[in-house]
Short mmCIF file of N, CA, C and O in Angstrom, two decimals:
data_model
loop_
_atom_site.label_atom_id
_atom_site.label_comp_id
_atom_site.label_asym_id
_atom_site.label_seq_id
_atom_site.Cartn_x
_atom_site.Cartn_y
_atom_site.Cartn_z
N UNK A 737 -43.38 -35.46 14.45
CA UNK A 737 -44.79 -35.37 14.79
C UNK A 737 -45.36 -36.78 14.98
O UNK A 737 -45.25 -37.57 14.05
N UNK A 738 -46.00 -37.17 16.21
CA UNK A 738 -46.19 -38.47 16.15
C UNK A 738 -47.80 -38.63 15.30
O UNK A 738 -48.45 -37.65 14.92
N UNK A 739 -48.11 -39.64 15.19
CA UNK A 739 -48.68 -40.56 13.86
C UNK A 739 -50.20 -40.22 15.00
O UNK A 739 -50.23 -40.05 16.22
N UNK A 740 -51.62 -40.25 13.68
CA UNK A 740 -52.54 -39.97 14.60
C UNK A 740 -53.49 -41.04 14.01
O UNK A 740 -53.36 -41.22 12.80
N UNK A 741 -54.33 -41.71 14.58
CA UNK A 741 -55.31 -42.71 14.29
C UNK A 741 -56.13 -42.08 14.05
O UNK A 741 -56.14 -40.91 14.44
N UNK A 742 -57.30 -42.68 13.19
CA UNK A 742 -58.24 -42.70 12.24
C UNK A 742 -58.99 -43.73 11.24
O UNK A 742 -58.29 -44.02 10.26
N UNK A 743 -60.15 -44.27 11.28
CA UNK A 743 -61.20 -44.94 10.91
C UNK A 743 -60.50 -44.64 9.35
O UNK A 743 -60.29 -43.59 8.74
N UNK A 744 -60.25 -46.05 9.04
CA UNK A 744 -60.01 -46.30 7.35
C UNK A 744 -60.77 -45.82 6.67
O UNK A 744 -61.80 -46.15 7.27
N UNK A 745 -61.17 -45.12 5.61
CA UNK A 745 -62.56 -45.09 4.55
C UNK A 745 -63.04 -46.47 4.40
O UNK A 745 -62.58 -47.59 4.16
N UNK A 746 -64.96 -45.52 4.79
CA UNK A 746 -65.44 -47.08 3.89
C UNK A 746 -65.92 -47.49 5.96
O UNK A 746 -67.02 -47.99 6.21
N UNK A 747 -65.27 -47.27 6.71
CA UNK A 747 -65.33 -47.38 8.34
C UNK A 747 -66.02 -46.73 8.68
O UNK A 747 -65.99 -45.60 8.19
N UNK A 748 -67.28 -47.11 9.93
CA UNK A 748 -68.19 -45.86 10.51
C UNK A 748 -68.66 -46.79 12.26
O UNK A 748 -69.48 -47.64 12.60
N UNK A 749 -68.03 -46.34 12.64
CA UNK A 749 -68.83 -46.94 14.42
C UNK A 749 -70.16 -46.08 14.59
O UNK A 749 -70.34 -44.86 14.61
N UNK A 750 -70.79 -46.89 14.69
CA UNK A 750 -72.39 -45.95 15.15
C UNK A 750 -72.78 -47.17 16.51
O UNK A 750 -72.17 -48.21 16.73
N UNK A 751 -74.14 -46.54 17.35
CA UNK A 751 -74.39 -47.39 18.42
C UNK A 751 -75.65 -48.19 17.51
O UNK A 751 -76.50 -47.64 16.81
N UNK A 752 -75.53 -49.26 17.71
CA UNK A 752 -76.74 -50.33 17.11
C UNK A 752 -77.76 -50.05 18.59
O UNK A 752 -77.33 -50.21 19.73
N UNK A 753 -78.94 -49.69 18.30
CA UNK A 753 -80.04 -49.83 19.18
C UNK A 753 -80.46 -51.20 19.80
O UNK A 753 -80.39 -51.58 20.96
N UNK A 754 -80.97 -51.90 18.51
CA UNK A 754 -80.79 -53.33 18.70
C UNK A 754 -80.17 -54.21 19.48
O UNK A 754 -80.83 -54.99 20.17
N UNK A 755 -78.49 -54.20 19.51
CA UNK A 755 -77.98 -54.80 20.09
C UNK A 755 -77.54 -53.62 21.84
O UNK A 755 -76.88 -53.86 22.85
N UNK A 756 -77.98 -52.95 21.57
CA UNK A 756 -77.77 -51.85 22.40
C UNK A 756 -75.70 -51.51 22.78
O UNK A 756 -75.32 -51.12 23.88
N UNK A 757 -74.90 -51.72 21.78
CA UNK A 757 -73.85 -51.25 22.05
C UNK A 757 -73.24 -50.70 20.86
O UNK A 757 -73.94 -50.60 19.85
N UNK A 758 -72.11 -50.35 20.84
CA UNK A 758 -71.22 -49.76 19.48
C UNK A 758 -71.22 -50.68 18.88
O UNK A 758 -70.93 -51.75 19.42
N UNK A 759 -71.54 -50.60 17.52
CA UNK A 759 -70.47 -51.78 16.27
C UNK A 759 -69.96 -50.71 15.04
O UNK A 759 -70.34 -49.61 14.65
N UNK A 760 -68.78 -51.79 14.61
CA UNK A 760 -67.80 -50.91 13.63
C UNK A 760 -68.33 -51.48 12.20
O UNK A 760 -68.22 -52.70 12.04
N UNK A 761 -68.81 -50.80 11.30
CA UNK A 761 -69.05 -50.90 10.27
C UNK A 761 -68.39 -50.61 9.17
O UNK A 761 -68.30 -49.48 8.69
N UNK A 762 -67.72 -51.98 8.56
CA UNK A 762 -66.89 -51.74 7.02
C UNK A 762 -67.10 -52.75 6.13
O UNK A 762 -67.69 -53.74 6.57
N UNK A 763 -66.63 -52.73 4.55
CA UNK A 763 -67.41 -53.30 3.36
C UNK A 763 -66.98 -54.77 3.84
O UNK A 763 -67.45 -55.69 3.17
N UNK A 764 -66.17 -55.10 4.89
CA UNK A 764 -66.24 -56.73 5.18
C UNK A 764 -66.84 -57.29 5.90
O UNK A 764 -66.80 -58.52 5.95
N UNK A 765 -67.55 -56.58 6.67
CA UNK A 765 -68.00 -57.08 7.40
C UNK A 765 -68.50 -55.97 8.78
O UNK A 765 -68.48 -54.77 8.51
N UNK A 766 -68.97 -56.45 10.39
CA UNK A 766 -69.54 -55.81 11.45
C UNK A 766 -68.93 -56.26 12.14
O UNK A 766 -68.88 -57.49 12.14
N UNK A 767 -68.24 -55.57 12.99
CA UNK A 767 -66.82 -56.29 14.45
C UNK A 767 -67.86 -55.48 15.48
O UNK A 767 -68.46 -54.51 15.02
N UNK A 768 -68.09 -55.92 16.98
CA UNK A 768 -68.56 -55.33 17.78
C UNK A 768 -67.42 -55.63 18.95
O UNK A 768 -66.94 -56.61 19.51
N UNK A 769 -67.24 -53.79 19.01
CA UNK A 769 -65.56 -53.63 19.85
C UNK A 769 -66.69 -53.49 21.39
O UNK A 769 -67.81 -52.98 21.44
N UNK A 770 -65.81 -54.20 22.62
CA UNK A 770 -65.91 -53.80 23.57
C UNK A 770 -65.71 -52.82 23.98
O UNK A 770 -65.10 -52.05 23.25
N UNK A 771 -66.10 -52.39 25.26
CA UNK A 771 -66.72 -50.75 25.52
C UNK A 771 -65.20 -50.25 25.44
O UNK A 771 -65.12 -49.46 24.49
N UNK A 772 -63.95 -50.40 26.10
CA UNK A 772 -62.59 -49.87 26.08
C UNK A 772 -61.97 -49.95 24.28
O UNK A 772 -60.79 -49.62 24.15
N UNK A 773 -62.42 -50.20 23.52
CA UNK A 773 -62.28 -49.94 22.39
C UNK A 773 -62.96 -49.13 21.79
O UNK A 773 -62.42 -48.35 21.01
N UNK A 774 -64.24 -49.12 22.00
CA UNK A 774 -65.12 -48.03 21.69
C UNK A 774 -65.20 -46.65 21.85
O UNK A 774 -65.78 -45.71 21.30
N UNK A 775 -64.35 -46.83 22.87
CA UNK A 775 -64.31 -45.30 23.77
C UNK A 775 -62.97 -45.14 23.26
O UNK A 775 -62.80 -43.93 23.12
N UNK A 776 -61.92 -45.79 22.92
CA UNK A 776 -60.92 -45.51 21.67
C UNK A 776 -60.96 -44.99 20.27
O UNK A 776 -60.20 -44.25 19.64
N UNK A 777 -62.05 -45.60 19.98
CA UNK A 777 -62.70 -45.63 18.25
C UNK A 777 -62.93 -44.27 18.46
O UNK A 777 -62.30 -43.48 17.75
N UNK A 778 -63.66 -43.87 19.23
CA UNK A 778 -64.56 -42.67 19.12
C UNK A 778 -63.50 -41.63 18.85
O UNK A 778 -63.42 -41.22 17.69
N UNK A 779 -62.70 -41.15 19.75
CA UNK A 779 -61.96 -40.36 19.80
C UNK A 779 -60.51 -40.30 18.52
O UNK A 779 -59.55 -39.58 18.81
N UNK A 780 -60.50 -40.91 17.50
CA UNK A 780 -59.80 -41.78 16.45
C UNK A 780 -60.49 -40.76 15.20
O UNK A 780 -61.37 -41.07 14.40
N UNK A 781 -59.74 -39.46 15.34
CA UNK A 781 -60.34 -38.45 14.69
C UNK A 781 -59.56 -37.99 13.59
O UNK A 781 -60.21 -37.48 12.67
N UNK A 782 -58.39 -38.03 13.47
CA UNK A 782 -56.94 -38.10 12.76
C UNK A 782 -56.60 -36.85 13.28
O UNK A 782 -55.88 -36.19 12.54
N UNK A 783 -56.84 -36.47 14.08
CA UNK A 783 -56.33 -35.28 15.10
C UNK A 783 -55.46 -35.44 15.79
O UNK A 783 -54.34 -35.04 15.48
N UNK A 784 -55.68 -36.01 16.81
CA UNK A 784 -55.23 -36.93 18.24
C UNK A 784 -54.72 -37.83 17.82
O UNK A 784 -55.17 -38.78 17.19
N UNK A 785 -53.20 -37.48 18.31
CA UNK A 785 -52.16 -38.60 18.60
C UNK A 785 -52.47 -39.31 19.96
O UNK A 785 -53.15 -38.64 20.74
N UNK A 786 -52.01 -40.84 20.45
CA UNK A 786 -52.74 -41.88 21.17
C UNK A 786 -51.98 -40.86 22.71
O UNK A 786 -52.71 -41.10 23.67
N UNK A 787 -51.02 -40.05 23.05
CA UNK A 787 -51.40 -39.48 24.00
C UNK A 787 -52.70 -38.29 24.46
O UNK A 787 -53.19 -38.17 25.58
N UNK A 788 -52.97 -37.70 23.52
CA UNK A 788 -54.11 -36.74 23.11
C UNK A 788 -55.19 -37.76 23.97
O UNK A 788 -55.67 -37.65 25.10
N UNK A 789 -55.37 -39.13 22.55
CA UNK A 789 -56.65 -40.18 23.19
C UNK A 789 -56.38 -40.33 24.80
O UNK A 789 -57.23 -39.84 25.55
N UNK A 790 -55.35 -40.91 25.30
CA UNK A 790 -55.01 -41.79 26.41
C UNK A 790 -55.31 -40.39 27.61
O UNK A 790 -55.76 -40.79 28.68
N UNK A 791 -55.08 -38.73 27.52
CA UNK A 791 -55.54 -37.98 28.10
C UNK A 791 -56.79 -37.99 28.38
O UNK A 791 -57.28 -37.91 29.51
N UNK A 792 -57.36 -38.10 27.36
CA UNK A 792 -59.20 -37.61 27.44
C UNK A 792 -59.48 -38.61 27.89
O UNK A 792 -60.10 -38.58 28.96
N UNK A 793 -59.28 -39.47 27.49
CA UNK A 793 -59.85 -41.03 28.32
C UNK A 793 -59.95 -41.37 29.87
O UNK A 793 -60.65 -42.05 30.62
N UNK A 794 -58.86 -40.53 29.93
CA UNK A 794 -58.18 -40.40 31.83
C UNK A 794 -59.07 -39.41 32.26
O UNK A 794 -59.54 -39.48 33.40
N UNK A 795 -59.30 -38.68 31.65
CA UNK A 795 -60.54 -37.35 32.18
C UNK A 795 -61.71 -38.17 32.56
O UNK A 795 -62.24 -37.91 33.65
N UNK A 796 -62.35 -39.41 31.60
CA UNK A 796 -63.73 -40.34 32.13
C UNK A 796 -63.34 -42.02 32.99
O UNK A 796 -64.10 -42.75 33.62
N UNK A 797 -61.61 -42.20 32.63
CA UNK A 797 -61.72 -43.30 33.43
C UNK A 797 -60.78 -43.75 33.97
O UNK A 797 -59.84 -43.85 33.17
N UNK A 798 -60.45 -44.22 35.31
CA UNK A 798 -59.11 -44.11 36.15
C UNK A 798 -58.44 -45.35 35.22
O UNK A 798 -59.04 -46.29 34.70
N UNK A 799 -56.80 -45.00 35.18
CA UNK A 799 -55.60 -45.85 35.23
C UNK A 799 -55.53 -46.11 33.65
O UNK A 799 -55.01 -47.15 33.25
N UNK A 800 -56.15 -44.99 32.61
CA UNK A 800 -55.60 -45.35 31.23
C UNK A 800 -53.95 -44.83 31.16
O UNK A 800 -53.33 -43.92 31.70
N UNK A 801 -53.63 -45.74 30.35
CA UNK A 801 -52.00 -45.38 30.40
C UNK A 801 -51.79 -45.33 28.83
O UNK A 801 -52.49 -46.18 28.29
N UNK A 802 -50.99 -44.54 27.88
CA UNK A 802 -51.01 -44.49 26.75
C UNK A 802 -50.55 -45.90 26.04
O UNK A 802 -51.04 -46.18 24.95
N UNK A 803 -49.47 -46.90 26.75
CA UNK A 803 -49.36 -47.90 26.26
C UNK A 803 -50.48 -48.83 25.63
O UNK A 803 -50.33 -49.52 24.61
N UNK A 804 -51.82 -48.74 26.53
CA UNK A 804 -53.39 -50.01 26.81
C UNK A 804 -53.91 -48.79 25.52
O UNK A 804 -54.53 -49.47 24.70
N UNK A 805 -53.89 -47.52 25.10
CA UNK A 805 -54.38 -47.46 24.22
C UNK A 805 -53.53 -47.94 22.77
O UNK A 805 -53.97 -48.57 21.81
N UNK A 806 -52.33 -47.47 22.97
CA UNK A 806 -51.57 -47.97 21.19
C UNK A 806 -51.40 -49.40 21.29
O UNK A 806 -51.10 -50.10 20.32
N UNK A 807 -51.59 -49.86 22.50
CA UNK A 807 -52.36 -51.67 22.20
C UNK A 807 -53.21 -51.88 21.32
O UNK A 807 -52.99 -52.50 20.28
N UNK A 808 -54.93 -51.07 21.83
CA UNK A 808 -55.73 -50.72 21.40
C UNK A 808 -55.58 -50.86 19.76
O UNK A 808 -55.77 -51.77 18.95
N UNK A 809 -55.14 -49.42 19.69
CA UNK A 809 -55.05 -49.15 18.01
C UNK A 809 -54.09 -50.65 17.46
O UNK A 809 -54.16 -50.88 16.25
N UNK A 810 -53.63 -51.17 17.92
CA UNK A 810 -52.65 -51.78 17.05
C UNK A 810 -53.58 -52.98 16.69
O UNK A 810 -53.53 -53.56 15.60
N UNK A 811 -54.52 -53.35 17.82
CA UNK A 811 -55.16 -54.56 17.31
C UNK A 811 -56.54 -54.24 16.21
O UNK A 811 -57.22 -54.98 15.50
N UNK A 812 -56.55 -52.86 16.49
CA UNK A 812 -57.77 -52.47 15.54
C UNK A 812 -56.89 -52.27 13.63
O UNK A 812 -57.40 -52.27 12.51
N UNK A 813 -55.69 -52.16 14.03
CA UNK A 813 -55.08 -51.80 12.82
C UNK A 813 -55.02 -53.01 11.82
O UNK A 813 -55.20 -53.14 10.61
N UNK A 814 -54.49 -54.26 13.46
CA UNK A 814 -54.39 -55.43 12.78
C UNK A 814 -55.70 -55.75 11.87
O UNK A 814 -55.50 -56.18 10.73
N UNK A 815 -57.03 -55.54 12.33
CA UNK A 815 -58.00 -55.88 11.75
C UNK A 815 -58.56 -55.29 10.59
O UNK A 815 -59.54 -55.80 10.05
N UNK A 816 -57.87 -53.94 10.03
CA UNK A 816 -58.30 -53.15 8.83
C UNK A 816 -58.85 -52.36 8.91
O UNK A 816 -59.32 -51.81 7.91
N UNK A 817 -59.19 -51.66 10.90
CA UNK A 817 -60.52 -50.76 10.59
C UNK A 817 -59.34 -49.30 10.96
O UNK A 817 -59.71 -48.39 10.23
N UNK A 818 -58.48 -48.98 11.56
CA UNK A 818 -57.54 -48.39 11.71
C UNK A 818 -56.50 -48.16 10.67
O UNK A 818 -55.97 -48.90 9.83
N UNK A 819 -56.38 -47.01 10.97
CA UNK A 819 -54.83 -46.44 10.24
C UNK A 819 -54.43 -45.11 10.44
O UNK A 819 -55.29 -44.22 10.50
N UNK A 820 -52.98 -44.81 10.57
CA UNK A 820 -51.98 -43.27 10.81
C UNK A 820 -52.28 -42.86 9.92
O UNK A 820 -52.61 -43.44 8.89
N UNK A 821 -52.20 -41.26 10.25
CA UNK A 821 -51.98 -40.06 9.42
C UNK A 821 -50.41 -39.92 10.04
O UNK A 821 -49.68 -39.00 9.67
#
């Protein structure tokens, strides 16, 4: 069964009004992911394995390929806000 991403505890992406885009919120701190991460984050449900994501994504935007998303996750993992089920 492949491995499914999901927002660490303690992790919450909401849209800041203010700054008018997504930011990721955890006890270290505020990372503000660009929009192709965001639209990653979102879908980072512990449901969906990164082909699941890399489908739906292709439904709103030409030429996602599942590789540019488990890029994605890997650099969000690197940073602590990510992790497999």
């Amino acid at each position: 069964m492949p491995a499914k991403p999901r927002l660490r505890r303690g992790v919450r992406l909401t849209f800041d009004k203010t700054r008018d885009t997504h930011v990721l919120l955890f006890p270290e701190g505020v990372l503000v992911p660009n929009a192709t991460a965001a639209a990653v984050l979102e879908l980072c449900d512990g449901a969906s394995d990164v082909a699941d994501i890399a489908s739906r994504l292709g439904s709103r935007f030409a030429g996602v390929r599942a590789q540019d998303v488990a890029d994605v996750l890997a650099r969000l993992e690197g940073r602590r806000v990510v992790e497999w089920t």
